[in-house]
Coordinates of C-alpha atoms and ligand atoms in Angstrom, one line a residue:
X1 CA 9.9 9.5 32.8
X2 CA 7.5 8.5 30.1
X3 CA 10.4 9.8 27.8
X4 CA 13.0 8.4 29.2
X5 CA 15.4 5.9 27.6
X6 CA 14.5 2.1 28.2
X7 CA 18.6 2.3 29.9
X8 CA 17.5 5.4 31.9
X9 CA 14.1 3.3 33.3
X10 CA 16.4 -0.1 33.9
X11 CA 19.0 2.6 35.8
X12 CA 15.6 4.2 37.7
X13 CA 14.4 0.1 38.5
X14 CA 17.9 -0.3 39.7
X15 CA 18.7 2.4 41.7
X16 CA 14.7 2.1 43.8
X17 CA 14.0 5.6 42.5
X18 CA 10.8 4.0 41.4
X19 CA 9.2 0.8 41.2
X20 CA 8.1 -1.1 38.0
X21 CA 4.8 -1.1 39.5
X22 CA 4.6 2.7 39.7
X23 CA 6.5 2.7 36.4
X24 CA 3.6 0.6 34.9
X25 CA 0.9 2.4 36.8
X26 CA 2.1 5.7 35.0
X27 CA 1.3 4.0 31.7
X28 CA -1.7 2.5 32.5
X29 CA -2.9 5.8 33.5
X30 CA -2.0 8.1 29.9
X31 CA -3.6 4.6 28.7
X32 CA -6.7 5.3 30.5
X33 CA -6.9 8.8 29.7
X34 CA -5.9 8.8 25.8
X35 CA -6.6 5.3 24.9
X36 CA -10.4 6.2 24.4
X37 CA -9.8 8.7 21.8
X38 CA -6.2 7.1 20.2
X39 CA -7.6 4.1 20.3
X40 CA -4.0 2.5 20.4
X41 CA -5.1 -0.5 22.3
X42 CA -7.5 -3.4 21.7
X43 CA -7.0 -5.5 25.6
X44 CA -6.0 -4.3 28.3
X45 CA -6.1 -5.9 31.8
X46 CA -4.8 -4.1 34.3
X47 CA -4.8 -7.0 37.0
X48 CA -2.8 -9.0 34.8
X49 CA -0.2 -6.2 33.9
X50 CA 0.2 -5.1 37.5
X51 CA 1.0 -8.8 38.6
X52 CA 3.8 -8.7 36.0
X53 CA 4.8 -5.7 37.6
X54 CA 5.0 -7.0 40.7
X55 CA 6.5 -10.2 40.0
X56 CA 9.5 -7.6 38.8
X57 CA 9.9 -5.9 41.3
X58 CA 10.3 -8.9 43.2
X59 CA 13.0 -9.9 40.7
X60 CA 14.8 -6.4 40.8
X61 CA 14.5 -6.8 44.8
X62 CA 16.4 -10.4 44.5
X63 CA 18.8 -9.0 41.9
X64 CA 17.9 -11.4 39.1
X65 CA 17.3 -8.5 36.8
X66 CA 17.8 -8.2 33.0
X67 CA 18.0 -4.9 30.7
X68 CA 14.3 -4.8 30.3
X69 CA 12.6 -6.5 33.6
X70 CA 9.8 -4.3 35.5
X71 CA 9.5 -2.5 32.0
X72 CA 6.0 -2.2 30.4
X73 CA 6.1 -3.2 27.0
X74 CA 3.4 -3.0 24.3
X75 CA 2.4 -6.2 22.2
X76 CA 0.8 -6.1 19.0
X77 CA -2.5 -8.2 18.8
X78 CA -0.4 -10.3 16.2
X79 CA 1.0 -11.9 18.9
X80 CA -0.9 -15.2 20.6
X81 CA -0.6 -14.1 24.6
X82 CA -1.8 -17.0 27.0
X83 CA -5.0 -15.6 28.5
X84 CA -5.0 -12.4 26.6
X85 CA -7.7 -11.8 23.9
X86 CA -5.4 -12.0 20.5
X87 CA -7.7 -10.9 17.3
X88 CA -5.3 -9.4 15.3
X89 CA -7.5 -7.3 14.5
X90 CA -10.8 -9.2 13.1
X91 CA -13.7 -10.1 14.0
X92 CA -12.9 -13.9 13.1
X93 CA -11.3 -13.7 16.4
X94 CA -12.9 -11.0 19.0
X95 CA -13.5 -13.4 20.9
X96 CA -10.5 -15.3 20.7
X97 CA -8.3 -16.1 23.9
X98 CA -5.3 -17.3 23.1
X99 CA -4.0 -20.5 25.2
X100 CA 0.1 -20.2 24.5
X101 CA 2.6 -17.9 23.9
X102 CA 4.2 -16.6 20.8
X103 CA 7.9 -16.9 21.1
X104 CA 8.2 -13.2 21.0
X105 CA 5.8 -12.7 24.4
X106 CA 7.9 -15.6 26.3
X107 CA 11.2 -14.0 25.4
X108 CA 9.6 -11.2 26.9
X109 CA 8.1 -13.1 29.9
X110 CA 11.7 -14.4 30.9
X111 CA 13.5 -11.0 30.3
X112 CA 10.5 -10.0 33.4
X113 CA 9.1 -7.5 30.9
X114 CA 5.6 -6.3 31.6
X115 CA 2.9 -6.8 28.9
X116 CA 1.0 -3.4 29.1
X117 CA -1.7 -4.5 26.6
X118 CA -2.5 -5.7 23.3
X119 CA -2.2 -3.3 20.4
X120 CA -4.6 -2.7 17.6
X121 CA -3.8 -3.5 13.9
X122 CA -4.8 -3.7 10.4
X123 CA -6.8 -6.9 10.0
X124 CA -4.8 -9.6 9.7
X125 CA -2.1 -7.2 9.6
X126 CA -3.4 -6.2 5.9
X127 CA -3.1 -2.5 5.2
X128 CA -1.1 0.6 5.7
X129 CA -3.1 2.9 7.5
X130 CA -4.8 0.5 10.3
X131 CA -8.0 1.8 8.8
X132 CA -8.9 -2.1 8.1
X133 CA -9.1 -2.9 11.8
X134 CA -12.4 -4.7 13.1
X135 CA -11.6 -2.7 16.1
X136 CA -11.5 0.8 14.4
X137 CA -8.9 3.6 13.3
X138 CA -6.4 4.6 15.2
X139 CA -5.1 8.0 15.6
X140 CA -1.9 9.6 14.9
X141 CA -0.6 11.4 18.1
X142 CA 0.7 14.2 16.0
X143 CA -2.7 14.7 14.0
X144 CA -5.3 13.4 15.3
X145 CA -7.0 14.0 11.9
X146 CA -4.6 11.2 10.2
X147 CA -3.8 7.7 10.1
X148 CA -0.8 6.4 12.1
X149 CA -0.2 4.0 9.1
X150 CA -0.4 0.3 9.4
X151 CA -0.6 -2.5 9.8
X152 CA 1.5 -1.7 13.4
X153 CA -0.7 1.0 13.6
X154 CA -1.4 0.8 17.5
X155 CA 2.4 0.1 18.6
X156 CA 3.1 2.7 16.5
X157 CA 0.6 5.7 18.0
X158 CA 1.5 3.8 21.7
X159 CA 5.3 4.9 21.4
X160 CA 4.8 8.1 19.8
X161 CA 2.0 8.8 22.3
X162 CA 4.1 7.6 25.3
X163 CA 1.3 5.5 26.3
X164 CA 4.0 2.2 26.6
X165 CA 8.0 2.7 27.0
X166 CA 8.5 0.6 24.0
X167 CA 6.3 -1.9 21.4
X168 CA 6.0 -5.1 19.4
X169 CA 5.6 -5.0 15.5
X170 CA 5.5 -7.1 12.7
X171 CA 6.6 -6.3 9.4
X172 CA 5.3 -8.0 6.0
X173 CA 5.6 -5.8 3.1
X174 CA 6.4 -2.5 5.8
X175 CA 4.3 -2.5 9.5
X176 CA 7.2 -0.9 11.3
X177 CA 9.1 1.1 9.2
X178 CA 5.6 3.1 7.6
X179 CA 4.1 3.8 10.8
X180 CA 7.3 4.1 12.3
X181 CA 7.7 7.2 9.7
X182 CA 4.6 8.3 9.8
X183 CA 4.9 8.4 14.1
X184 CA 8.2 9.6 14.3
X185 CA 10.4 7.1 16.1
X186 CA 12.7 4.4 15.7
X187 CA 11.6 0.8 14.4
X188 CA 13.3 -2.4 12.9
X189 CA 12.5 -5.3 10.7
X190 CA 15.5 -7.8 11.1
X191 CA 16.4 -10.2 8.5
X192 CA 13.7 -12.8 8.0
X193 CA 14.5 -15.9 10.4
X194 CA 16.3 -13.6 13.3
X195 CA 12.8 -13.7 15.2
X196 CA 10.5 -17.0 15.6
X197 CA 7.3 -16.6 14.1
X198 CA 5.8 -19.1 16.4
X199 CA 2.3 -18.2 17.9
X200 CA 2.9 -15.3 15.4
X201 CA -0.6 -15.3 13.5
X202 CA 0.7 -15.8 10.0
X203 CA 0.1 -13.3 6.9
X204 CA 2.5 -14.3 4.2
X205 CA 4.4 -16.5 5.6
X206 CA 7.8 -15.9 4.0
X207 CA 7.8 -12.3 4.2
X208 CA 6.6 -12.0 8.2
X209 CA 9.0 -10.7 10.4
X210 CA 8.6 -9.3 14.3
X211 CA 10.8 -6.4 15.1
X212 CA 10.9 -3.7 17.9
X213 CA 9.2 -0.1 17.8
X214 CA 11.1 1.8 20.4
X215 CA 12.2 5.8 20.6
X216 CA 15.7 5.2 19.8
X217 CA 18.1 2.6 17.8
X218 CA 19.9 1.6 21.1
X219 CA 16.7 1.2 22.5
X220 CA 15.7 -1.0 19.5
X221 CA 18.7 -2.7 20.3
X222 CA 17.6 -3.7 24.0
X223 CA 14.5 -4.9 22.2
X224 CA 16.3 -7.2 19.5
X225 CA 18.6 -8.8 22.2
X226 CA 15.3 -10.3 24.1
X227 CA 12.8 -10.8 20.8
X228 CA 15.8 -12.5 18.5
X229 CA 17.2 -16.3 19.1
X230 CA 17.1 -19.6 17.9
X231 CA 13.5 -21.0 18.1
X232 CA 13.0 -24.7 17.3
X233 CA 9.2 -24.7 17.0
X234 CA 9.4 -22.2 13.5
X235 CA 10.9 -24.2 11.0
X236 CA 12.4 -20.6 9.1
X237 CA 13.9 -19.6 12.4
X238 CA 17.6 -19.7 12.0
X239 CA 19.8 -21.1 14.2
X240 CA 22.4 -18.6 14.8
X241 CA 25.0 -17.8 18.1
X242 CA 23.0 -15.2 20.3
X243 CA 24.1 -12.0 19.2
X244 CA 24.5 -9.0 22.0
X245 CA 22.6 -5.9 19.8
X246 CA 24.0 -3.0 21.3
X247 CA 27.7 -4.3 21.1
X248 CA 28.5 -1.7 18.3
X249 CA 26.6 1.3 19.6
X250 CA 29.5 2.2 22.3
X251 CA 32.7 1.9 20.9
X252 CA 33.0 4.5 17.9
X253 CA 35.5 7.4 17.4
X254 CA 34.2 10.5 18.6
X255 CA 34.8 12.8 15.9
X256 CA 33.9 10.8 12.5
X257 CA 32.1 7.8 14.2
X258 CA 31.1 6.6 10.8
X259 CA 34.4 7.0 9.0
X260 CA 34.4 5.0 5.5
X261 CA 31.0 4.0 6.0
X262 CA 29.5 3.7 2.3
X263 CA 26.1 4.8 2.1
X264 CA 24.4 3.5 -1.3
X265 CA 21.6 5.7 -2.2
X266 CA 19.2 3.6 -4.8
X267 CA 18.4 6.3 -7.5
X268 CA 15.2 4.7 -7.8
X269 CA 14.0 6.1 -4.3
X270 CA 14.1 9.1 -4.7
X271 CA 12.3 9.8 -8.3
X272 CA 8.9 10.3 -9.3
X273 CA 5.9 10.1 -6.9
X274 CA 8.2 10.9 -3.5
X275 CA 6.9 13.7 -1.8
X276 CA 8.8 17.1 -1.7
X277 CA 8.9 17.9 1.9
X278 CA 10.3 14.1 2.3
X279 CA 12.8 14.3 -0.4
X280 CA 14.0 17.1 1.4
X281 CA 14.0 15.7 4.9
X282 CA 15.8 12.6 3.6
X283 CA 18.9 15.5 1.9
X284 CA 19.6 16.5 5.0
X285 CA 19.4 13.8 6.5
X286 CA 22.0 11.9 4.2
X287 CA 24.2 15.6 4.6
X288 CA 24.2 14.7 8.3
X289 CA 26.2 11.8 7.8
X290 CA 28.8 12.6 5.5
X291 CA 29.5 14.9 8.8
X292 CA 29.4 11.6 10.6
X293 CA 31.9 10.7 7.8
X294 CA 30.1 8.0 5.7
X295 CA 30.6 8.1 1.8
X296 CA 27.9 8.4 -0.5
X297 CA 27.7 6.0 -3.3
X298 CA 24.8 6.2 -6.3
X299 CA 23.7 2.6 -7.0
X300 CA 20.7 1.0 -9.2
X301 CA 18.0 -1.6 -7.8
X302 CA 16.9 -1.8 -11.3
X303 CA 13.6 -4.2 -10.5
X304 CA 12.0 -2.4 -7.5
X305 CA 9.5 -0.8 -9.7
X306 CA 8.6 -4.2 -9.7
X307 CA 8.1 -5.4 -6.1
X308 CA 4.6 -4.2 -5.4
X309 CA 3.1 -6.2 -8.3
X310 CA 5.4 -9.2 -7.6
X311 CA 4.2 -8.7 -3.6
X312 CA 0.7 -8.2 -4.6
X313 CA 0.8 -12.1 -5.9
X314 CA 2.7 -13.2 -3.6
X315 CA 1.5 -12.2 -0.2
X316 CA -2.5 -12.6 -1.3
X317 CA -1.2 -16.3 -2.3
X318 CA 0.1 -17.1 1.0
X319 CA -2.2 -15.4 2.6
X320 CA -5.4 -17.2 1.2
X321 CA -3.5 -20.6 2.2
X322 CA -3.0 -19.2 6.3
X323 CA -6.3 -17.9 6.0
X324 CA -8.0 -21.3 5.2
X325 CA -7.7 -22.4 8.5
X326 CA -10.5 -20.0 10.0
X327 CA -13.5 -22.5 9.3
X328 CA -15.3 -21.6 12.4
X329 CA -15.0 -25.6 13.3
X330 CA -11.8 -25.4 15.5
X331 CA -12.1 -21.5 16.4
X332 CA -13.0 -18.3 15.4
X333 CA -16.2 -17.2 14.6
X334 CA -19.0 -19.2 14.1
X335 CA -22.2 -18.4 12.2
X336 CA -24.9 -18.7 14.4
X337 CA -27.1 -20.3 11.4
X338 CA -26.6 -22.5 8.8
X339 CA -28.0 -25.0 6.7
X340 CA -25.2 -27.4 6.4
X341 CA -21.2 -27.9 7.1
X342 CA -20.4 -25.9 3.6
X343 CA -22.8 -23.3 3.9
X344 CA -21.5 -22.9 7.9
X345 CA -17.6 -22.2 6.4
X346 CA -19.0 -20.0 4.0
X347 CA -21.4 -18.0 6.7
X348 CA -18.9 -17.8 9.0
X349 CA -15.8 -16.8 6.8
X350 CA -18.2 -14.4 4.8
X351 CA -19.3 -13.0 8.4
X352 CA -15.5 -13.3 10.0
X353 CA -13.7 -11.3 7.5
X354 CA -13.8 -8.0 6.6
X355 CA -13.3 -6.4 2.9
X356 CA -9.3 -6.0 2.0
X357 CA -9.1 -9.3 4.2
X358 CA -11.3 -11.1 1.3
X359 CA -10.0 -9.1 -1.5
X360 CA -6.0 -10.7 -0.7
X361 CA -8.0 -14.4 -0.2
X362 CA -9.7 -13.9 -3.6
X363 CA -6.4 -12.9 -5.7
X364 CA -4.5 -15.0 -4.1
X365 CA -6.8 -17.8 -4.3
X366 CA -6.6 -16.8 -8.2
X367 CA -3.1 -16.4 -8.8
X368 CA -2.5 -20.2 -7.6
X369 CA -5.4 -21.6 -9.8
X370 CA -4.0 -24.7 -11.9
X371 CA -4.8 -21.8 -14.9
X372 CA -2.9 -19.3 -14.0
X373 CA -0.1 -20.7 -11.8
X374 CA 2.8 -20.1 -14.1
X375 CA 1.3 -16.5 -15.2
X376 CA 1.4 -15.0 -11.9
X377 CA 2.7 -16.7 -8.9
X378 CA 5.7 -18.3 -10.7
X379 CA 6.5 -15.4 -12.8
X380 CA 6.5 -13.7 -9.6
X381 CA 8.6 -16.1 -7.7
X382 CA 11.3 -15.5 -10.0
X383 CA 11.3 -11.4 -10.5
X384 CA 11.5 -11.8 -6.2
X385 CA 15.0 -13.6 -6.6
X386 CA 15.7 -10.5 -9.1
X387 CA 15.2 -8.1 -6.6
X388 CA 17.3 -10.1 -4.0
X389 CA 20.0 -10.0 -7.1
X390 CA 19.9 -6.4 -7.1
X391 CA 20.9 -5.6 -3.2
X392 CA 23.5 -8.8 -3.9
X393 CA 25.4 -6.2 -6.5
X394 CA 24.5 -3.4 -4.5
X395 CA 26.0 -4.4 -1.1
X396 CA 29.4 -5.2 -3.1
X397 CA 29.2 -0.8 -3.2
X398 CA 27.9 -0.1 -0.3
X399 CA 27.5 -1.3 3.4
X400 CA 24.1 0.0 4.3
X401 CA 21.4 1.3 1.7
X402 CA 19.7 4.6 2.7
X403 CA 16.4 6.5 1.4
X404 CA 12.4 7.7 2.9
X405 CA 10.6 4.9 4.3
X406 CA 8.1 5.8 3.0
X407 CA 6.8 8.1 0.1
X408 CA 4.6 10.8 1.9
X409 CA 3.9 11.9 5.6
X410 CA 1.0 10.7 7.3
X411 CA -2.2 11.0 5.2
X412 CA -5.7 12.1 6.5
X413 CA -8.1 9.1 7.7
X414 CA -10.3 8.1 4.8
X415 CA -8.5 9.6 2.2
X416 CA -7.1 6.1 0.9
X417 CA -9.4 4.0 2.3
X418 CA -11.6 3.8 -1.3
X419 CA -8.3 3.2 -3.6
X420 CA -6.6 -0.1 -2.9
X421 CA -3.9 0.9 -5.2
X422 CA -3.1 4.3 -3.7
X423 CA -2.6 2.3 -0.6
X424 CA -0.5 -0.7 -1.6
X425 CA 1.9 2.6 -2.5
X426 CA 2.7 3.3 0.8
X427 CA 5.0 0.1 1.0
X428 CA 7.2 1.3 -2.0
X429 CA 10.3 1.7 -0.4
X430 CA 10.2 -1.0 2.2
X431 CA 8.4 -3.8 0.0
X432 CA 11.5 -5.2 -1.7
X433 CA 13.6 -5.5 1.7
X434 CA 10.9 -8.5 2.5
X435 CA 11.0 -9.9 -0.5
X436 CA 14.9 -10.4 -0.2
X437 CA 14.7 -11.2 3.4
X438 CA 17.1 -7.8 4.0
X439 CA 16.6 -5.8 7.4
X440 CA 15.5 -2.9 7.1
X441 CA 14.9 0.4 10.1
X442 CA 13.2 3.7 10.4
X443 CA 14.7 6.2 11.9
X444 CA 13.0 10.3 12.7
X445 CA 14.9 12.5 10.6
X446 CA 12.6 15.4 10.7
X447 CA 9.5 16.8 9.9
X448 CA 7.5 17.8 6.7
X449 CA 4.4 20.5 6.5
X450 CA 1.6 19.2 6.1
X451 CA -0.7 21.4 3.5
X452 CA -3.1 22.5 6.3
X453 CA 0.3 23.9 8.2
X454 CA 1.1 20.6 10.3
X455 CA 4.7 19.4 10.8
X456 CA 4.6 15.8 10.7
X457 CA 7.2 13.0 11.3
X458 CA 9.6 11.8 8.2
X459 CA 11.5 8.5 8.4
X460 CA 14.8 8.0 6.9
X461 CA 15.2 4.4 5.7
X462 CA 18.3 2.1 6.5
X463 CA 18.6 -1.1 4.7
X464 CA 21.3 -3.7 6.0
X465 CA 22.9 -6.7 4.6
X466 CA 22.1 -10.3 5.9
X467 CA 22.2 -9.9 9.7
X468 CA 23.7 -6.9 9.7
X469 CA 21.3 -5.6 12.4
X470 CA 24.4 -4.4 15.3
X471 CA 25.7 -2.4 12.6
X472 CA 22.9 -0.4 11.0
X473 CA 21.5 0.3 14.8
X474 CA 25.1 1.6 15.3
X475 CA 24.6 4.2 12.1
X476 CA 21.1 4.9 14.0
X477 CA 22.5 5.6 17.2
X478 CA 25.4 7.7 16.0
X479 CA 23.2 10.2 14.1
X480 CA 21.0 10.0 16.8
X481 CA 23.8 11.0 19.4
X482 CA 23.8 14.6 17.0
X483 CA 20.2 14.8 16.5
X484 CA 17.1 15.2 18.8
X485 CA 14.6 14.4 16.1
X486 CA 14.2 10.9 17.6
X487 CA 13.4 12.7 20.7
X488 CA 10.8 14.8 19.6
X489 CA 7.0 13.7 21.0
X490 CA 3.8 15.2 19.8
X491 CA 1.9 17.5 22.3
X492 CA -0.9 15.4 22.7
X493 CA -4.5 17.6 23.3
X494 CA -6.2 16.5 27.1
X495 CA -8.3 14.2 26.6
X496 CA -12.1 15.4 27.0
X497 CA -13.3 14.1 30.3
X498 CA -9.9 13.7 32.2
X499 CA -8.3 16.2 33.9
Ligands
LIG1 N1 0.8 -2.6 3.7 C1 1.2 -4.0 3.4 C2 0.0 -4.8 3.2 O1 -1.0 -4.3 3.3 C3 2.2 -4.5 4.3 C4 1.6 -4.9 5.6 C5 2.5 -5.5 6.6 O2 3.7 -5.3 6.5 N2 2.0 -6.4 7.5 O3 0.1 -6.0 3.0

């Protein structure tokens, strides 16, 4: 059950082979048992969830259900929950409760989903590895030695784990589609606007974008069809007819189901500093689908090399601007002593935020300084439109863009943490998508060894056009209808103490 389909669990709900409360119970259980080493989840409150649960089944009983009711979903601590404890991931908020809902948790709410807990994060959803958390590291379920990578790094190790049926995510510069690589299963990050960013606790707030973390594209699919929608109260949020996700997943021919698909492969993906095993994951991969019948066409994003340093300005800049609301006057932390009001901001925000979180405030603070304005955060504004120019001539030779997500496997705990740069690498492939407001998935294509003789997860990367999300889940789905790798779930070790 814990593997099954989120279709397969609505079918179960349905048919009164089980009940979301036992469905949910099931969960909350593996969370009990493996959530004190994984560390996947920051709240939980099982009172809470198991009301939700109930209030499904009542639904289900009346036969008022959707797709997803009675299902237990997990939501990253990104997301403002009424009641819930929402830090993403700092200490300026441990203690934070949050009194609304993000957009995302009452689309949720109404689809009679069940909010299984809050899941742990990079800091302020700053980092690739979730090693940045107040709340600690989290595990990856296939090595319990590595990092999930970040900043979704709790959703992530919660669906690889099967400790939720499917997650929450939020993608900046690449918080689904890394960890979703590194975890082996199936994530999106639509095209910027698709989901409202209200209650969303802002990073950099033109690159932000919540997607779904699920084990399969048509399960992603379900996802996008409650998370996506016009929302009046985020002013980016567009306002679009409601699409139905999954409408291309069912209707393909049998034996080339991809015929005349073009597949662009960006030469610049796959050369220097992408590891072997991945390279060769990705091949065979990309052979799959010229079974599936897609055409492969070579094309050029000349100015990728590019997007970490322009995204490096960028996000810090927006961020140090979102960032300047935690004063500890209105909420957040507080210093418990201070001489006066400036010396209390400057207590409590030196006391509140943790390392990388004041190392983006400080260059971003810098890079918008009347000095050096022009030098950085202009000069950047204008190599982003570049990149958005180069996936404009692209798409005119391709329909989707294919390559790794991201440029290595899952890396040991620690082994990043003292080399900022090293880390900022991890976003290579999936950076310029944001900055061009592109979607962009994550889908298990195989595995890679590890040096130590550990087969770990690789993502294949599929980049769409503007709102092009129905059709690259279709090119998901259809190579995962001839491949199990998005099926494949680590064997987790028994917990020590539990039976
Ligand atoms: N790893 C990138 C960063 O640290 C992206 C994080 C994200 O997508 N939220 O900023």
């Amino acid at each position: 059950m814990i593997n099954s389909s989120l279709k397969t669990l609505a079918q179960m709900l349905a048919n009164k082979e089980i009940s979301s409360v036992e469905l949910t119970q099931t969960f909350l259980n593996r969370i009990d048992a493996y959530n004190p080493v994984i560390n996947a989840y920051i709240a939980l409150d099982h009172e809470k969830t198991l009301a939700q649960a109930k209030a499904a089944d009542v639904r289900i009983a009346a036969g008022n259900a959707t797709p997803l009711t009675g299902i237990p979903i997990a939501q990253k601590d990104i997301f403002c929950a009424e009641g819930w404890k929402t830090t993403c991931g700092s200490k300026m908020l441990e203690n934070f409760i949050a009194p609304y809902d993000a957009h995302v948790i009452t689309q949720f709410d109404h689809a009679g989903a069940v909010n299984l807990g809050k899941t742990n994060m990079d800091e302020f959803a700053m980092g690739s590895s979730n090693e940045t958390s107040y709340f600690g590291g989290v595990k990856n379920p296939w090595d319990f030695t590595r990092v999930p990578g970040g900043s979704s790094g709790g959703s992530a190790a919660a669906v690889a784990a099967r400790l939720c049926a499917a997650a929450t995510g939020t993608d900046t510069g690449g918080s689904i589609r890394q960890p979703a690589s590194l975890c082996g299963f199936t994530g999106l990050k639509p095209t910027y606007g698709v989901v409202s960013r209200y209650g969303m606790i802002a990073f950099a707030s033109s690159l932000d974008q919540a997607g779904p973390m699920a084990k399969s594209a048509e399960d992603c699919a379900l996802m996008m069809n409650v998370m996506a929608g016009f929302d009046e109260r985020d002013s980016t949020s567009l306002n679009r007819d409601k699409e139905d996700y999954t409408r291309e997943l069912y209707n393909s021919n049998p034996n080339k189901p991809l015929q005349g698909l073009r597949v662009g492969l960006p030469k610049e993906f796959f050369a220097d500093g992408l590891d072997a095993g991945v390279a060769t994951v990705i091949e065979d991969a990309i052979a799959e689908y010229k079974k599936l019948g897609a055409e492969i066409v070579e094309i050029s994003l000349p100015n990728t090399g590019l997007s970490i340093p322009v995204y490096y300005v960028l996000a810090p800049a927006e961020a140090s601007s979102n960032l300047s609301r935690y004063d500890g006057v209105r909420y957040g932390h507080r210093a418990s002593e201070y001489t006066d009001l400036m010396d209390m901001y400057c207590k409590s925000r030196a006391e509140g935020f943790g390392a990388e979180v004041k190392r983006r405030i400080l260059i971003g603070t810098y890079v918008l300084s009347a000095g050096y304005y022009d030098a950085y955060y202009l000069k950047a504004q204008q190599i982003r439109r570049l990149i958005a120019q180069d996936f404009e001539v692209a798409f005119k030779k391709c329909d989707v863009i294919m390559g790794p997500a991201a440029p290595s496997t899952a890396f040991k705990a620690g082994e990043k943490v003292d080399d900022p740069v090293a880390m900022y690498l991890q976003d290579i492939y999936t950076i310029s998508t944001n900055l061009a407001g592109l979607p962009g998935m994550s889908v298990p294509a195989g595995f890679a060894t590890s040096a130590d003789g550990k087969p770990l997860p690789v993502g294949l990367q599929i980049i769409g056009n503007y709102f092009d999300e129905a059709r690259m889940l279709n090119v998901a789905h259809q190579y995962q209808q001839v491949t199990d790798w998005h099926a494949q779930a680590p064997t987790l070790d028994k917990p020590e103490g539990n039976a």
